[in-house]
GROMACS .gro file of C-alpha atoms in nm:
model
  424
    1UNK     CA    1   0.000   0.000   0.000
    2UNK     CA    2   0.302   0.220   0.069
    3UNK     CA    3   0.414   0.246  -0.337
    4UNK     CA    4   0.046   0.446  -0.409
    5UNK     CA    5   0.077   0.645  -0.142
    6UNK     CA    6   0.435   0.789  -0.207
    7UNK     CA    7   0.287   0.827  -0.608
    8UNK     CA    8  -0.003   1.021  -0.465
    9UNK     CA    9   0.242   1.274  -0.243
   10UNK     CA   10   0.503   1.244  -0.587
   11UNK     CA   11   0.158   1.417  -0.796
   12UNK     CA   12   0.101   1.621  -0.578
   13UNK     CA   13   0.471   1.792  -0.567
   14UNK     CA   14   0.481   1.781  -0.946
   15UNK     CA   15   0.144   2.009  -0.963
   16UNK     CA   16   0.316   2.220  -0.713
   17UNK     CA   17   0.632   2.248  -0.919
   18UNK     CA   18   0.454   2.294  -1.220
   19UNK     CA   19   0.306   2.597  -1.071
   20UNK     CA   20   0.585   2.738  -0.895
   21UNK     CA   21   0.877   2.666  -1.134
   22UNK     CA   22   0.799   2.961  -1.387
   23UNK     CA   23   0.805   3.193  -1.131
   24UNK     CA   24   1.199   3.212  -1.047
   25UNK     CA   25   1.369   2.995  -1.293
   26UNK     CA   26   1.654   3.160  -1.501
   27UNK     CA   27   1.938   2.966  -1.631
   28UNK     CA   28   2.217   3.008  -1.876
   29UNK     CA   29   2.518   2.753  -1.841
   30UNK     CA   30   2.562   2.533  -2.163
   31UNK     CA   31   2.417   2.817  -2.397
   32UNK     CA   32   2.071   2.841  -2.207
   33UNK     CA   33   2.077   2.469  -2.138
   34UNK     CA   34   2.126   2.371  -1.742
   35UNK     CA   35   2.461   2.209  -1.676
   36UNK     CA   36   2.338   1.918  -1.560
   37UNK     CA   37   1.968   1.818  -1.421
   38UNK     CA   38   1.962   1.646  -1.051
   39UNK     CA   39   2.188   1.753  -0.811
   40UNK     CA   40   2.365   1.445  -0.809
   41UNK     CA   41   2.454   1.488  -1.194
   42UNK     CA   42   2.500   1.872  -1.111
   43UNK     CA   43   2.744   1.802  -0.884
   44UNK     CA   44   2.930   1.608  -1.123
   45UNK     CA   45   2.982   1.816  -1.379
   46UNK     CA   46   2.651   1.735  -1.540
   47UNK     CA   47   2.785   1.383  -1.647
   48UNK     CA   48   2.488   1.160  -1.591
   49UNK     CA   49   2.377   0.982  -1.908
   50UNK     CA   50   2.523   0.618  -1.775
   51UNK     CA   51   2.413   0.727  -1.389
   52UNK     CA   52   2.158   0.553  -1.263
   53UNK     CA   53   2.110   0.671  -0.892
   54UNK     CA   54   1.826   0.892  -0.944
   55UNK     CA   55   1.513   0.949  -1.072
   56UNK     CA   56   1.640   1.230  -1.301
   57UNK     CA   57   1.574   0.957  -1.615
   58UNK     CA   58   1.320   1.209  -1.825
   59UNK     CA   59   1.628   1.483  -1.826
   60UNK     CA   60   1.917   1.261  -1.869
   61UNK     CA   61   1.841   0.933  -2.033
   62UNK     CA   62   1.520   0.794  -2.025
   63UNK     CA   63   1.685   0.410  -2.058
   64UNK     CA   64   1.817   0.470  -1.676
   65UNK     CA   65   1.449   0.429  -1.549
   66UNK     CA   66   1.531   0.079  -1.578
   67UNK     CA   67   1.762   0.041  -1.374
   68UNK     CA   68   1.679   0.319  -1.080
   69UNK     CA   69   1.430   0.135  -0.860
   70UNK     CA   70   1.219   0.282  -0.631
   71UNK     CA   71   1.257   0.662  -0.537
   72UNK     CA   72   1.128   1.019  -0.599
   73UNK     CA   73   1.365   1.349  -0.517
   74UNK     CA   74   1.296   1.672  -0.468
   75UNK     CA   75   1.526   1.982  -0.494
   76UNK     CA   76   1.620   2.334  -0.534
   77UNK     CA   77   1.891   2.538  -0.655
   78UNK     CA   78   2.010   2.923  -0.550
   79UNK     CA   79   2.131   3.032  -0.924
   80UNK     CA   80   2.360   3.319  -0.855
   81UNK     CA   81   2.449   3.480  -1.213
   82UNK     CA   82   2.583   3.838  -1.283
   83UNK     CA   83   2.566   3.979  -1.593
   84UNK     CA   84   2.661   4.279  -1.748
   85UNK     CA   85   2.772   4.500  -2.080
   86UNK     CA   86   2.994   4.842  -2.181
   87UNK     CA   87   2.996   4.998  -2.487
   88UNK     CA   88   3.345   5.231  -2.541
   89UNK     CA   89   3.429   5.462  -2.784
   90UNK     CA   90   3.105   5.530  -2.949
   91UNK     CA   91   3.137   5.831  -3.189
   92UNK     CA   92   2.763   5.981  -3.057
   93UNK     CA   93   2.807   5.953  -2.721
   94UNK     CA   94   2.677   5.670  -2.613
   95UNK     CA   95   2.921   5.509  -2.417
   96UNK     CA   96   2.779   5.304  -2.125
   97UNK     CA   97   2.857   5.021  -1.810
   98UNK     CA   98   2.569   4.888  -1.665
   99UNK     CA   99   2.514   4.503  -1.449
  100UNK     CA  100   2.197   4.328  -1.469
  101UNK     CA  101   1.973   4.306  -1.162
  102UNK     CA  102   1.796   4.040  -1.014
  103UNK     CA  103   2.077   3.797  -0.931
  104UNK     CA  104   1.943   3.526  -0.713
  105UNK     CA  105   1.699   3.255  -0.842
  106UNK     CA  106   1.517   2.971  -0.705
  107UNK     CA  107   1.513   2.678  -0.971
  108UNK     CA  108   1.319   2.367  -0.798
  109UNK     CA  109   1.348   2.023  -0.990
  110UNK     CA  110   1.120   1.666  -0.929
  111UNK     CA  111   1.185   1.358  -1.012
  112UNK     CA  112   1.004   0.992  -0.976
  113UNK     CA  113   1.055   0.671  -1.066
  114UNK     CA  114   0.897   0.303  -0.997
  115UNK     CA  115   1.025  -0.066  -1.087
  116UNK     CA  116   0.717  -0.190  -1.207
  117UNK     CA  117   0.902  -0.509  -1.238
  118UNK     CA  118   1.262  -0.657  -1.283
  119UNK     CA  119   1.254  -0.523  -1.669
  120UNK     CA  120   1.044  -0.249  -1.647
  121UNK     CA  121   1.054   0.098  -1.532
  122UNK     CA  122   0.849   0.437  -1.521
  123UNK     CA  123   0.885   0.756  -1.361
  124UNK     CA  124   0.826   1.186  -1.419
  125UNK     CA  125   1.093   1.430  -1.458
  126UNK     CA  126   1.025   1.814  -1.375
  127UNK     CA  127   1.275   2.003  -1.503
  128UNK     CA  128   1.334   2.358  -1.638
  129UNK     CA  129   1.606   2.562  -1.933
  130UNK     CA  130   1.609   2.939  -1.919
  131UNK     CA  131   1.886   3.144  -1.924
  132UNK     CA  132   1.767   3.445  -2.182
  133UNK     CA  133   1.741   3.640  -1.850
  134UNK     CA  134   1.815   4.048  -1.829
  135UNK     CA  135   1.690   4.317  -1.643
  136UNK     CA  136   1.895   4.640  -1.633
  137UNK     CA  137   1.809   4.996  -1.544
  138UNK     CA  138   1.695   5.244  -1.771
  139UNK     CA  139   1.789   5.628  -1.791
  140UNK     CA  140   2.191   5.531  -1.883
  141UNK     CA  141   2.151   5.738  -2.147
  142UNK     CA  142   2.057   6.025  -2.367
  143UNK     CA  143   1.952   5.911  -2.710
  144UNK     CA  144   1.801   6.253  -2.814
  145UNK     CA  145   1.457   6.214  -2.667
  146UNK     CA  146   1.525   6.172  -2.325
  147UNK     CA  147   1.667   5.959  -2.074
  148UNK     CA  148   1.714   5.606  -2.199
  149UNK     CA  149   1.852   5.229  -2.148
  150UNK     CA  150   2.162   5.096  -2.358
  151UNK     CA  151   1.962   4.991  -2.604
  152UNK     CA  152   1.817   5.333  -2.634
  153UNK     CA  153   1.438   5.241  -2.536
  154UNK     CA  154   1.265   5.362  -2.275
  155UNK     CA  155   1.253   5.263  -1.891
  156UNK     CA  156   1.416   4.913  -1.791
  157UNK     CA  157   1.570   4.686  -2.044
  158UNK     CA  158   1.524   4.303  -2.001
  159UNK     CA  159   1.368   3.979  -2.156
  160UNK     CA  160   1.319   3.700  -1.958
  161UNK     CA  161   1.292   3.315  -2.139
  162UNK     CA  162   1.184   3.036  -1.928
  163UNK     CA  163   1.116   2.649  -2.022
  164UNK     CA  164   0.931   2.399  -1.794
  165UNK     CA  165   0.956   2.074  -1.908
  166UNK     CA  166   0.707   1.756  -1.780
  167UNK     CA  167   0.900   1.412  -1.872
  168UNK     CA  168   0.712   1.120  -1.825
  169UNK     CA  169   0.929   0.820  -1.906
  170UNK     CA  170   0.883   0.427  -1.967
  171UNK     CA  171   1.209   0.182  -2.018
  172UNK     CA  172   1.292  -0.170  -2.104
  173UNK     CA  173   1.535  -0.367  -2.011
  174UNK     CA  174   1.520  -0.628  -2.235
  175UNK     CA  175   1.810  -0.837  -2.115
  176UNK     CA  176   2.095  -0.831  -1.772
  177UNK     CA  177   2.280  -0.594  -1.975
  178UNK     CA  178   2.108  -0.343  -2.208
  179UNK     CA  179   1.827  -0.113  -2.168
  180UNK     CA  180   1.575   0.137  -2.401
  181UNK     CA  181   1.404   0.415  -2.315
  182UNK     CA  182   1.169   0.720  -2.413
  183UNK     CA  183   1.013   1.027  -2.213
  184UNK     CA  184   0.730   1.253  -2.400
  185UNK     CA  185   0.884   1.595  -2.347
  186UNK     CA  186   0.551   1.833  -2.232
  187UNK     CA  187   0.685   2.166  -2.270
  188UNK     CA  188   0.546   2.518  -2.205
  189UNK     CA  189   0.744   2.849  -2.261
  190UNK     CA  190   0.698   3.191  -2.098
  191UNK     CA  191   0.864   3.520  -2.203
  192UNK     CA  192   0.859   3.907  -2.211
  193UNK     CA  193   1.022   4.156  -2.346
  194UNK     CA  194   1.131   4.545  -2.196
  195UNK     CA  195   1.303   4.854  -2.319
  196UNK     CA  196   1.307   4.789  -2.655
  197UNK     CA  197   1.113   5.077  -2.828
  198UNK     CA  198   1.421   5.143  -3.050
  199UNK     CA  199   1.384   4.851  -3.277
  200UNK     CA  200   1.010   4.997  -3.370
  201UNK     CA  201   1.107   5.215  -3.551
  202UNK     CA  202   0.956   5.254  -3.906
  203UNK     CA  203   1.097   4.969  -4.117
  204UNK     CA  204   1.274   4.780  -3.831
  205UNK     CA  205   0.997   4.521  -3.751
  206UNK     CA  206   0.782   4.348  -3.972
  207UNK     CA  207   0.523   4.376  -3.668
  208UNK     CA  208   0.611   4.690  -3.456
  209UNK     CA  209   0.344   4.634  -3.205
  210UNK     CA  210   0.481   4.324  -3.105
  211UNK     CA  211   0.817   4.351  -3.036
  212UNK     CA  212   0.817   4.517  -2.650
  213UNK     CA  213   0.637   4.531  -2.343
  214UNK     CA  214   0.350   4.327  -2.417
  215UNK     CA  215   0.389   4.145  -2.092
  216UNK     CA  216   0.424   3.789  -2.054
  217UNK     CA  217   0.373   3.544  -2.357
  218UNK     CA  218   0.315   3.172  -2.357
  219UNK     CA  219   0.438   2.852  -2.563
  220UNK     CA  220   0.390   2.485  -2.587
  221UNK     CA  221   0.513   2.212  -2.772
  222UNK     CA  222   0.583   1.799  -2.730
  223UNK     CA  223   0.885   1.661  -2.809
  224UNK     CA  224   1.059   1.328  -2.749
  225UNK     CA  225   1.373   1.157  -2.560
  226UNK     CA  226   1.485   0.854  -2.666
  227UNK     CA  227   1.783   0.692  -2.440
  228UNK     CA  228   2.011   0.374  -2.431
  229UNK     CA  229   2.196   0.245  -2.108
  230UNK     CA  230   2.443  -0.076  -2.172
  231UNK     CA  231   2.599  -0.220  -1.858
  232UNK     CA  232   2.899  -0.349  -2.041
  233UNK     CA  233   3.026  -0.502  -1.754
  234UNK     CA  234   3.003  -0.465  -1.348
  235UNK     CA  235   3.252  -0.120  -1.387
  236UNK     CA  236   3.215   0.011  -1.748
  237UNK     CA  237   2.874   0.117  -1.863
  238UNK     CA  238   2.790   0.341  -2.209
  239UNK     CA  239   2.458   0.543  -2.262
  240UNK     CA  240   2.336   0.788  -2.505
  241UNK     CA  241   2.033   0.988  -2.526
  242UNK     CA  242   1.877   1.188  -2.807
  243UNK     CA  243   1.610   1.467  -2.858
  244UNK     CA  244   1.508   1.586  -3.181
  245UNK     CA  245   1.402   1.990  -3.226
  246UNK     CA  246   1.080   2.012  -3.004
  247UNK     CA  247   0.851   2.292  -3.245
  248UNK     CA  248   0.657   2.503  -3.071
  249UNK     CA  249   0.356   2.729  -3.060
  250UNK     CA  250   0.474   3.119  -3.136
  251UNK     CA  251   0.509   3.406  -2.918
  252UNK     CA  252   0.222   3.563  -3.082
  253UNK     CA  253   0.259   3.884  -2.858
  254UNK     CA  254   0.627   3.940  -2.952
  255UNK     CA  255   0.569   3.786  -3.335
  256UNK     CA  256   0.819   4.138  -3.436
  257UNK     CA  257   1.082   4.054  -3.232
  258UNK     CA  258   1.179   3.685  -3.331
  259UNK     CA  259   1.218   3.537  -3.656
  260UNK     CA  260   0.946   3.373  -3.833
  261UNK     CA  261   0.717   3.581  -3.666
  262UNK     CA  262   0.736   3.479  -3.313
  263UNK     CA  263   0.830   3.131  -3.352
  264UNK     CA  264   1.063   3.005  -3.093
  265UNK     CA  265   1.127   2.606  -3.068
  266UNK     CA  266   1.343   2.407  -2.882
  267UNK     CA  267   1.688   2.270  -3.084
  268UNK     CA  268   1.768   1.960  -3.092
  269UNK     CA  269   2.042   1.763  -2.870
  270UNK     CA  270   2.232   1.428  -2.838
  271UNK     CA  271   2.448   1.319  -2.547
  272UNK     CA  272   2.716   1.049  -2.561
  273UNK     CA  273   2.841   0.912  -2.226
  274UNK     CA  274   3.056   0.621  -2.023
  275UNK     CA  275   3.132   0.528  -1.671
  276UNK     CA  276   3.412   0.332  -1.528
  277UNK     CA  277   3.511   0.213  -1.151
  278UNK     CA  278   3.885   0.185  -1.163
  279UNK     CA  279   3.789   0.062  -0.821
  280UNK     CA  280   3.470  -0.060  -0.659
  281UNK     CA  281   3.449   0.306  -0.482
  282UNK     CA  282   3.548   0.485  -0.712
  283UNK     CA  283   3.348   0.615  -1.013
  284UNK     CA  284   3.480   0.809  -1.313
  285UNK     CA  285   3.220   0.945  -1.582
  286UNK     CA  286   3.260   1.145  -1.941
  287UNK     CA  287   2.929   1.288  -2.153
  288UNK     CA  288   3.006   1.473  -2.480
  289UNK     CA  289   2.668   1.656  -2.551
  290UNK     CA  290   2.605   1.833  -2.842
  291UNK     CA  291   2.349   2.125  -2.878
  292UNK     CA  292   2.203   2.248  -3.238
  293UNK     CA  293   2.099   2.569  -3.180
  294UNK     CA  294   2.138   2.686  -3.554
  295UNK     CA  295   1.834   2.467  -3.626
  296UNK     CA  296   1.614   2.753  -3.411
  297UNK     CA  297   1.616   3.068  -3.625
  298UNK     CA  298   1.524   3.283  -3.350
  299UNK     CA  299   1.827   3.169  -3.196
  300UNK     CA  300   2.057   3.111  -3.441
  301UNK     CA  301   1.975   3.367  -3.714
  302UNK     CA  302   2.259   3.666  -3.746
  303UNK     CA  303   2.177   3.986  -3.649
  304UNK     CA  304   2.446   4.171  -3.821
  305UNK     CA  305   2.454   4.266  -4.082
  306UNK     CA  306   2.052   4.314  -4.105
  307UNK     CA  307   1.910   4.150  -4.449
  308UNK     CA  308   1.528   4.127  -4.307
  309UNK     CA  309   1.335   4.310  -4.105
  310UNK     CA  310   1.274   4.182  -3.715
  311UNK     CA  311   1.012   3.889  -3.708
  312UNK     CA  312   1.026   3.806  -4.106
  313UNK     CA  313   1.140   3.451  -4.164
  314UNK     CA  314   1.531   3.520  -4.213
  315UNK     CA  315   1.459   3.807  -3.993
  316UNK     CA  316   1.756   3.928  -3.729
  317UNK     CA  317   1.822   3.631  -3.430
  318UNK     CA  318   2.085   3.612  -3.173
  319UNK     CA  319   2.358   3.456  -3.384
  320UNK     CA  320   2.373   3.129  -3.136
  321UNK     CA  321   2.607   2.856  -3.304
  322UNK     CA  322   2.596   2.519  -3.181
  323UNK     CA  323   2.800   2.410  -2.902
  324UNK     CA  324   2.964   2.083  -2.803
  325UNK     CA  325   2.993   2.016  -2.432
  326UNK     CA  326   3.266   1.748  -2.227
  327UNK     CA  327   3.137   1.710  -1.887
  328UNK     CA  328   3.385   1.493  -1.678
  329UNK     CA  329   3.301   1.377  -1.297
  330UNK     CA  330   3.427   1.196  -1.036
  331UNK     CA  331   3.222   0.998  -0.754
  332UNK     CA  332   3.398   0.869  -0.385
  333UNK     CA  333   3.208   0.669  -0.187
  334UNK     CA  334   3.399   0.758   0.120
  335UNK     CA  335   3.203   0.532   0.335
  336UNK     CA  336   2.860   0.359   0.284
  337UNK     CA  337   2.626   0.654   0.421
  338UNK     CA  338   2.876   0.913   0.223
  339UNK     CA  339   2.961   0.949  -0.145
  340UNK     CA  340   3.120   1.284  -0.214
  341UNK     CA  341   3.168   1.433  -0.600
  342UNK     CA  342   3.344   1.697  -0.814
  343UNK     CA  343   3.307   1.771  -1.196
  344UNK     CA  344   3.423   1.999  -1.471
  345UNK     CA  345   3.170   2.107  -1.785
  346UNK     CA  346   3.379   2.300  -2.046
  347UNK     CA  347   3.123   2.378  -2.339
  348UNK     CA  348   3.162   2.573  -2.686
  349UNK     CA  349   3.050   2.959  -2.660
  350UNK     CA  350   2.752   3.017  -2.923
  351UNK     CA  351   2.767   3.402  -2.939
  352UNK     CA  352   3.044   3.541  -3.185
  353UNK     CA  353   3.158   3.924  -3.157
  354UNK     CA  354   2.937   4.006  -3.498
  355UNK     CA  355   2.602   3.960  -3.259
  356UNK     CA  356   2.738   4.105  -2.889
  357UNK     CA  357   2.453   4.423  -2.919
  358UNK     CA  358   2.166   4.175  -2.923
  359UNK     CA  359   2.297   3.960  -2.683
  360UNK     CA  360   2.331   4.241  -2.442
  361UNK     CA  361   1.940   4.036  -2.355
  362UNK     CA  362   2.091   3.751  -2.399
  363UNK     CA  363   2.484   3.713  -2.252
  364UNK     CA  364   2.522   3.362  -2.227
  365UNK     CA  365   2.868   3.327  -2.303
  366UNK     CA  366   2.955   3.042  -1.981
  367UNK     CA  367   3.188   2.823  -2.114
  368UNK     CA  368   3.383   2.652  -1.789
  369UNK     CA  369   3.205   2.532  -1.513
  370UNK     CA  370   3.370   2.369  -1.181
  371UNK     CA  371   3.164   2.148  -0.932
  372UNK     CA  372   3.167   2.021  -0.597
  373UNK     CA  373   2.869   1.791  -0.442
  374UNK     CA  374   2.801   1.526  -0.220
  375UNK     CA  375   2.535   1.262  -0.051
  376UNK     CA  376   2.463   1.163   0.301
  377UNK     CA  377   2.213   0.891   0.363
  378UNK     CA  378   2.032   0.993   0.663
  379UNK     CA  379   1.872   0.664   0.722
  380UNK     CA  380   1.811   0.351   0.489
  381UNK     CA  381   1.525   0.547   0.295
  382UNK     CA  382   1.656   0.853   0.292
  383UNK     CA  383   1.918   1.062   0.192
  384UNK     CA  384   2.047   1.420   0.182
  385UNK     CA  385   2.248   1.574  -0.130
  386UNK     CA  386   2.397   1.927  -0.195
  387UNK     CA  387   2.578   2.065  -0.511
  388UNK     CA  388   2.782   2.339  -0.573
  389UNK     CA  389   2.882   2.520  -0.934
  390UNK     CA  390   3.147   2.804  -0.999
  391UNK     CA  391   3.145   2.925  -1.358
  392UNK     CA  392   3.428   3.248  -1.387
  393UNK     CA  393   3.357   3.531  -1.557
  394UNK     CA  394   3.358   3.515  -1.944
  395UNK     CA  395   3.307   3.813  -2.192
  396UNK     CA  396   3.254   3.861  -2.562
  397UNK     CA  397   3.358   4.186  -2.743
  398UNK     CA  398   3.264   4.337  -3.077
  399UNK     CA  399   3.170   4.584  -3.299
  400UNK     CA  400   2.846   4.804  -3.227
  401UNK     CA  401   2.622   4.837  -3.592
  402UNK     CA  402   2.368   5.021  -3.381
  403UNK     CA  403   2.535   5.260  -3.148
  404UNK     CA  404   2.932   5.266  -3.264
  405UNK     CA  405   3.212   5.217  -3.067
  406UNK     CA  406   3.322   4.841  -2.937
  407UNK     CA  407   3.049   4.643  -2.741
  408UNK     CA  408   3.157   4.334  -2.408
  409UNK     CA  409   2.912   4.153  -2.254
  410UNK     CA  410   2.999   3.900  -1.945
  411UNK     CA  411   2.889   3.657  -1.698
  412UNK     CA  412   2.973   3.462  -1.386
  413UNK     CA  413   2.772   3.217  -1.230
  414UNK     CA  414   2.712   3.030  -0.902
  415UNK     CA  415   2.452   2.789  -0.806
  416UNK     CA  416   2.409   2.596  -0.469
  417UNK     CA  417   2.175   2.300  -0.471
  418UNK     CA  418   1.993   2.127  -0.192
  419UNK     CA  419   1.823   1.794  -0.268
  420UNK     CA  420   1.622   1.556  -0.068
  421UNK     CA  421   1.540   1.170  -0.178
  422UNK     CA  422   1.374   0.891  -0.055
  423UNK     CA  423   1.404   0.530  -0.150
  424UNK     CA  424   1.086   0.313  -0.122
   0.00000   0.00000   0.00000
């Protein structure tokens, strides 16, 4: 009777999450991608597509609900980024330094997963992206009509991009070795837009009254997750997971701002991985991940130089290459109630110094991330784990087309994670 009762309380945090995890999500590690998704993977570098000590399946690789038993976590990270821009030397004037506010965020994450029998497994992932997060001050300048932001619009300058992601997930393991698996990726988007009156302007957009402050806009889309876990033998194990571009509905309020009129889907990704115990407590594990954002036109569409307006099909984007990612971690177990961690991610940097004035909304240009983490089991059902992540400043410079003058925008990062779990 125990197993329905632990689903019920599962369903019920999962419709709390849902709820609550638009409301202070905003990430931006591997491009806007989360470094890893669980804070055991998290504090590993993110390497966790052969792990199979969570219930994290629906994120990582949906073939490791085989294997994961009987569990559900629940956790929360502090994201701590800071990110900024200056302009120099701009022949009119406009020279300007300014940091982004809002720095602390509160990103929860679920996960569940049941044996429903020696072969078969099923469990839900809640899990989030973001990272297209900026919210500076206005009145840094004076454009000619005014005080104004960097961008030259009017009162504060910011967009905000979040992605909440519902992964139900089903695997097989159809023999002592090998395992399949596939999560239904339920996705819904939310973003806005602020301070961006200057790219109205007659001939800029193909829809001027959508490109700023129409408040908060909506998306949804389903996508797919397939995964593959092979136990090779009791200390090397390979995996890979795969999910193709989720498309999804358009930001109808802000259909002059991104290309295509609005549109705004989700690229697709791959991730290779192995593990391998040099000794029973040790635990060494490598993921090469790679992320196609040119196959998102909002994203990956060049902003300069201009050949469309804002919002037309080949209309101006961020510029966002794709990115390949290594994420390498290391597990102790110390002692049986103790297993301590500590990863490196090192990931490609999409933004190129042709596109830095657009991605003044936009600076996600992470590209090392260190890691610390750790688990205590508190009793046989239960266990405690924390995560930690230091990403170092990084910067872009170029050209300004807009304003003149040379352009940097930068980020640091820092995230602690809490995470309870309970085994059942």
């Amino acid at each position: 009777m125990s197993k329905p009762k632990n689903f019920r309380t599962t369903r019920t945090l999962a419709a709390a999450l849902v709820m609550a995890a638009p409301l202070g999500a905003a990430m931006a590690t591997n491009g806007y991608f989360s470094h890893g998704y669980g804070m055991k993977a998290k504090g590993m570098g993110g390497a966790s597509v052969t792990a199979t000590d969570n219930s994290f399946a629906g994120a990582n690789n949906p073939a490791a609900a085989a294997w994961a038993g009987d569990r559900v976590e629940l956790g929360v990270d502090l994201f701590m980024p800071k990110r900024g821009m200056s302009r120099t030397g701009s022949p009119f004037g406009l020279n300007a330094s300014v940091d982004s506010d809002k720095n602390r965020f509160f990103i929860p994450e679920l996960g569940f997963n049941r044996a429903i029998n020696n072969q078969l497994g099923v469990g839900v992932t809640v899990y989030g992206n973001g990272g297209m997060n900026t919210d500076y001050a206005g009145g840094q300048l004076n454009c000619g009509q005014g005080p104004a932001n960097v961008l030259c619009g009017s009162g504060r300058l910011g967009v905000d991009l979040i992605q909440l992601i519902v992964a139900p997930t089903v695997a097989y393991k159809f023999n002592e070795q090998h395992s399949i698996g596939i999560s239904p990726l339920l996705v819904h988007q939310r973003f806005k837009a602020d301070g961006l009156q200057a790219f109205t302007a007659p001939g800029s957009s193909s829809a001027p009254a959508s490109v700023t402050n129409n408040g908060t806009d909506t998306s949804n889309g389903v996508g797919v997750r397939f995964g593959y876990l092979g136990k090779l033998s009791s200390r090397f194990s390979v995996g890979a997971s795969y999910a193709p571009k989720i498309g999804m509905s358009r930001f109808e309020k802000y259909a002059g701002l991104f290309a295509d009129s609005g549109d705004f889907d989700i690229p697709a990704n791959y991730t290779l991985g192995l593990s391998f115990q040099p000794v029973p407590a040790v635990t060494l594990a490598l993921d090469y991940q790679r992320i196609a954002y040119s196959g998102v036109r909002a994203v990956a569409n060049p902003s300069s130089p201009a050949v469309a307006q804002l919002g037309a099909p080949n209309g101006p984007g961020f510029g966002w290459s794709d990115i390949n990612v290594v994420k390498l971690g290391v597990q102790w177990q110390v002692m049986p109630a103790l297993a301590l961690r500590a990863g490196f991610n090192s990931g490609g940097n999409p933004i190129q110094g042709r596109d830095v004035t657009f991605n003044i909304l936009a600076p996600g240009v992470t590209t090392r991330h260190y890691t610390l983490g750790g688990t205590y089991t508190l009793s046989p059902g239960t266990e405690l784990t924390m995560s930690y992540m230091q990403a170092p400043t990084q910067s872009v410079t170029g050209a300004s087309p807009n304003f003149g003058g040379t352009e940097t925008i930068r980020m640091s990062q820092r995230a602690l994670g809490i995470q309870m779990g309970w085994r059942f």
